[in-house]
GROMACS .gro file of N, CA and C in nm:
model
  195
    1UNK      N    1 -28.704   3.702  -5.587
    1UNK     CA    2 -28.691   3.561  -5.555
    1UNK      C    3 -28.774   3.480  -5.653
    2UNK      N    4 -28.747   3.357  -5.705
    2UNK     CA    5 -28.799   3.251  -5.754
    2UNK      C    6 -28.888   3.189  -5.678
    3UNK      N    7 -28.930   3.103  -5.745
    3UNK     CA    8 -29.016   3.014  -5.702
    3UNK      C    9 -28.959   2.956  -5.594
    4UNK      N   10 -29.003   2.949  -5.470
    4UNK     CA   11 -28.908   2.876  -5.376
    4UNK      C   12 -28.903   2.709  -5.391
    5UNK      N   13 -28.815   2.638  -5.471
    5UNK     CA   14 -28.859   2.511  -5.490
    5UNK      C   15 -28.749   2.434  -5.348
    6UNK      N   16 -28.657   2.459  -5.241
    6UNK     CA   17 -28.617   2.392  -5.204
    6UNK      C   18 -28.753   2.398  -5.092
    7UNK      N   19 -28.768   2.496  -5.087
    7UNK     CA   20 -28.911   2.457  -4.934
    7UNK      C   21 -29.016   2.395  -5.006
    8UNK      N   22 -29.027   2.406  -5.164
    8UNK     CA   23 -29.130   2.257  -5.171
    8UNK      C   24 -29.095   2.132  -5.155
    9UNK      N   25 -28.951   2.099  -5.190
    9UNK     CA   26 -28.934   1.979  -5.142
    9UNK      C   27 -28.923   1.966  -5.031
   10UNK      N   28 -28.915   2.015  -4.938
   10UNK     CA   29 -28.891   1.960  -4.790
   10UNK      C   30 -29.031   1.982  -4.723
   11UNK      N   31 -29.161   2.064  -4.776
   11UNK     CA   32 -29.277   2.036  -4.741
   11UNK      C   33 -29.341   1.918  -4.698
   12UNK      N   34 -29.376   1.872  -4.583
   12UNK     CA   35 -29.461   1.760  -4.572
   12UNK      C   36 -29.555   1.743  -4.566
   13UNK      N   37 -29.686   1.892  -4.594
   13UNK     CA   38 -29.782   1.849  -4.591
   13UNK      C   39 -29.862   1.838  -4.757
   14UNK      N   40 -29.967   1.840  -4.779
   14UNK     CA   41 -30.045   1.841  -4.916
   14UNK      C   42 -30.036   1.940  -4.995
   15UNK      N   43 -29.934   1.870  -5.099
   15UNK     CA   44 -29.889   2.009  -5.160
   15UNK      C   45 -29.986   2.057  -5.276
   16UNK      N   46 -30.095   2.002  -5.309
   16UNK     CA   47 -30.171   2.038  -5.391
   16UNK      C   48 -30.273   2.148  -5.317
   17UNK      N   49 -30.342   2.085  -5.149
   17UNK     CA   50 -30.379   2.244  -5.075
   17UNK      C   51 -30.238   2.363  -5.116
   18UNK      N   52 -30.155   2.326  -5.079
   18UNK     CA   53 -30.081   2.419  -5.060
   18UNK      C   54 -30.024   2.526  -5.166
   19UNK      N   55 -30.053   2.459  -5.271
   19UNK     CA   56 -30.054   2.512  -5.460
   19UNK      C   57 -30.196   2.568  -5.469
   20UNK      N   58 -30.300   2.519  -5.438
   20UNK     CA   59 -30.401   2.608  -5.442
   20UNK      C   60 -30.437   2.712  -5.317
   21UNK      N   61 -30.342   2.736  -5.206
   21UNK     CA   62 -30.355   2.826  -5.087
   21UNK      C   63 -30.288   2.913  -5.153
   22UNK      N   64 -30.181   2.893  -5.241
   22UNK     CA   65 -30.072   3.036  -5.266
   22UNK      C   66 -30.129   3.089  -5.437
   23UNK      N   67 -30.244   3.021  -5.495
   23UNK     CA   68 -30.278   3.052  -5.579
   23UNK      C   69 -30.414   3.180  -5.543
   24UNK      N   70 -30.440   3.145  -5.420
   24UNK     CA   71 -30.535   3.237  -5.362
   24UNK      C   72 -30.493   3.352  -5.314
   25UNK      N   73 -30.378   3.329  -5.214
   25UNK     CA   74 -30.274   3.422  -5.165
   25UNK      C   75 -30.212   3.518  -5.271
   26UNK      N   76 -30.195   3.507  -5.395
   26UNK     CA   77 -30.100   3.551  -5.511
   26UNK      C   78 -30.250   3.619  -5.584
   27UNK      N   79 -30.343   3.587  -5.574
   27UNK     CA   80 -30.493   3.678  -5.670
   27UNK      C   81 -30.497   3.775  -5.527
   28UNK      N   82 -30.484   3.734  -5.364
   28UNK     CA   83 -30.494   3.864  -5.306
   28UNK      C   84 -30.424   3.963  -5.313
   29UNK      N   85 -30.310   3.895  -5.320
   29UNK     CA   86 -30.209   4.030  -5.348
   29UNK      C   87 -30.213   4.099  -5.432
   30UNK      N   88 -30.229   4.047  -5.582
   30UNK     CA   89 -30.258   4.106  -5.691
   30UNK      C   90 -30.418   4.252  -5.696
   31UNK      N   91 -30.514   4.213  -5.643
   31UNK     CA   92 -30.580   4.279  -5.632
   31UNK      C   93 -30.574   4.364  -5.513
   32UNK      N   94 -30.556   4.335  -5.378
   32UNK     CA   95 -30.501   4.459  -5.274
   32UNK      C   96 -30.422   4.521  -5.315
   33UNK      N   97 -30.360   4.543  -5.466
   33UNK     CA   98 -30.229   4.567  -5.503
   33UNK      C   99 -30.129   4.609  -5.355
   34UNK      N  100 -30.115   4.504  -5.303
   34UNK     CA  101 -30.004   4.519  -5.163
   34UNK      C  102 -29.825   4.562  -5.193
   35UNK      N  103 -29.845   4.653  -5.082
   35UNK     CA  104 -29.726   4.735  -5.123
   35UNK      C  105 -29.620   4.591  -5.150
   36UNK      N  106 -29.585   4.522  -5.071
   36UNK     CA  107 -29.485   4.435  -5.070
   36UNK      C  108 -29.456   4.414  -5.223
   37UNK      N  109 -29.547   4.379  -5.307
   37UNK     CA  110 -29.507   4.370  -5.436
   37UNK      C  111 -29.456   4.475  -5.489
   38UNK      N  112 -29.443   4.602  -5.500
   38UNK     CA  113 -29.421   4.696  -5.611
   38UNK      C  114 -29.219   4.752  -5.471
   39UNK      N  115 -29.270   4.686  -5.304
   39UNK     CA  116 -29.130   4.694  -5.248
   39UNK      C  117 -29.014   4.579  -5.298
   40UNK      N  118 -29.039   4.535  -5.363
   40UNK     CA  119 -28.985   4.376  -5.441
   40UNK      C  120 -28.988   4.405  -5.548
   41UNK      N  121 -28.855   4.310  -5.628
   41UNK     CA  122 -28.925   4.277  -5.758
   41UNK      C  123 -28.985   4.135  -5.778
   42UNK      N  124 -29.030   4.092  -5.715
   42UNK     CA  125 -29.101   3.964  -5.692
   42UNK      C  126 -29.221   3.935  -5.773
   43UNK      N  127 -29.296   3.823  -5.806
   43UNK     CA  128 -29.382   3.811  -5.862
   43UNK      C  129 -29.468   3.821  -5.726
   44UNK      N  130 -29.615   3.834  -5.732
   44UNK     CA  131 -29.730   3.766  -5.680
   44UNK      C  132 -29.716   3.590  -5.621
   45UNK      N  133 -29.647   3.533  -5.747
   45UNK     CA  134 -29.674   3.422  -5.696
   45UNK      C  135 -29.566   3.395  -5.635
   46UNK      N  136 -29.471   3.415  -5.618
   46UNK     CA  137 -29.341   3.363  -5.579
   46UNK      C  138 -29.362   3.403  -5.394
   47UNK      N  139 -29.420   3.522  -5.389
   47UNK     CA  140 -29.438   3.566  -5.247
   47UNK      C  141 -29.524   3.481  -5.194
   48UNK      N  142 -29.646   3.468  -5.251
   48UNK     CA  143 -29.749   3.381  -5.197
   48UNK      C  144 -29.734   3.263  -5.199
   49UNK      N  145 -29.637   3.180  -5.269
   49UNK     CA  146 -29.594   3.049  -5.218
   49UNK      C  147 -29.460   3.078  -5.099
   50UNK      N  148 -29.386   3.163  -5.112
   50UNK     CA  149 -29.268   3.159  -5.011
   50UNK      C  150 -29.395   3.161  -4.861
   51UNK      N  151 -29.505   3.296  -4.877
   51UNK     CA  152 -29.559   3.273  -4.738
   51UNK      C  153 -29.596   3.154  -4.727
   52UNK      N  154 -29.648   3.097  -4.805
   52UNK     CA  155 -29.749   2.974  -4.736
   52UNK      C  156 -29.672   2.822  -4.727
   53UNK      N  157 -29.542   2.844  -4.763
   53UNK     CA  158 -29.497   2.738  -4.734
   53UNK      C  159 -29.384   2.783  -4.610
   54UNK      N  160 -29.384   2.881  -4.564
   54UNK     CA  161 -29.268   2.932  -4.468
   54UNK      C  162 -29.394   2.962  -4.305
   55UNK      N  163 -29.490   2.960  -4.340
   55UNK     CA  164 -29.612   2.943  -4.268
   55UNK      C  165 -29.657   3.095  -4.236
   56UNK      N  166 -29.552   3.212  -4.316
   56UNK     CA  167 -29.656   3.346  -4.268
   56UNK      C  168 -29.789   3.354  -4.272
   57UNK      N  169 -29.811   3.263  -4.375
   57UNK     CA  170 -29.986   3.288  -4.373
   57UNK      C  171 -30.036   3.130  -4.366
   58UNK      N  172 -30.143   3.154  -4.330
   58UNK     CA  173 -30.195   3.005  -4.257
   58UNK      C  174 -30.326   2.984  -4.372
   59UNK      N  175 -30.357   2.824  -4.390
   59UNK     CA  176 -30.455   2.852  -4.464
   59UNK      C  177 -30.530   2.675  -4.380
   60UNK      N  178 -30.662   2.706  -4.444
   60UNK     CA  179 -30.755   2.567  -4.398
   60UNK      C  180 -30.814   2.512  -4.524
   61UNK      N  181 -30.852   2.365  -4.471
   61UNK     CA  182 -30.906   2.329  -4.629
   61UNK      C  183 -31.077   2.307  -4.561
   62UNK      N  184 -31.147   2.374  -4.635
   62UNK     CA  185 -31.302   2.377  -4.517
   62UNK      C  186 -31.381   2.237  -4.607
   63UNK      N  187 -31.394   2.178  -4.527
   63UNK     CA  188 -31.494   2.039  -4.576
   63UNK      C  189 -31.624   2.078  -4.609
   64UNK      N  190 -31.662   2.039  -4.680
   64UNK     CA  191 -31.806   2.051  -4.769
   64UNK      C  192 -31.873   1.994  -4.684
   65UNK      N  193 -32.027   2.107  -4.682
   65UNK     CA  194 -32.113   2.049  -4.608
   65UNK      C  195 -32.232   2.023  -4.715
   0.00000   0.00000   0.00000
């Protein structure tokens, strides 16, 4: 799969959290080397934006203290 660009456009929340949630999501995968990637031919990133904009994985933006 590609980049999922129709679920970015229909995203309504902050898509810049949400570009840096799947940029985090896509370095975990990469280093857990998680099976899902090598069961795919998918990139890292393409999975980790499909989760985080399809809401498998949840992310927070933590306010600075």
């Amino acid at each position: 799969m590609i980049f999922p660009l129709e679920q970015l456009v229909k995203f309504k929340g902050n898509v810049y959290a949400a570009t840096c949630a799947s940029a985090k999501r896509a370095y975990q995968l990469a280093m857990m080397k998680d099976p899902i990637l090598s069961d795919n031919d998918d990139k890292a990133v393409s999975i980790a934006a499909r989760q985080i904009f399809t809401q498998d994985v949840q992310y927070k933006i933590a306010s600075p203290e």
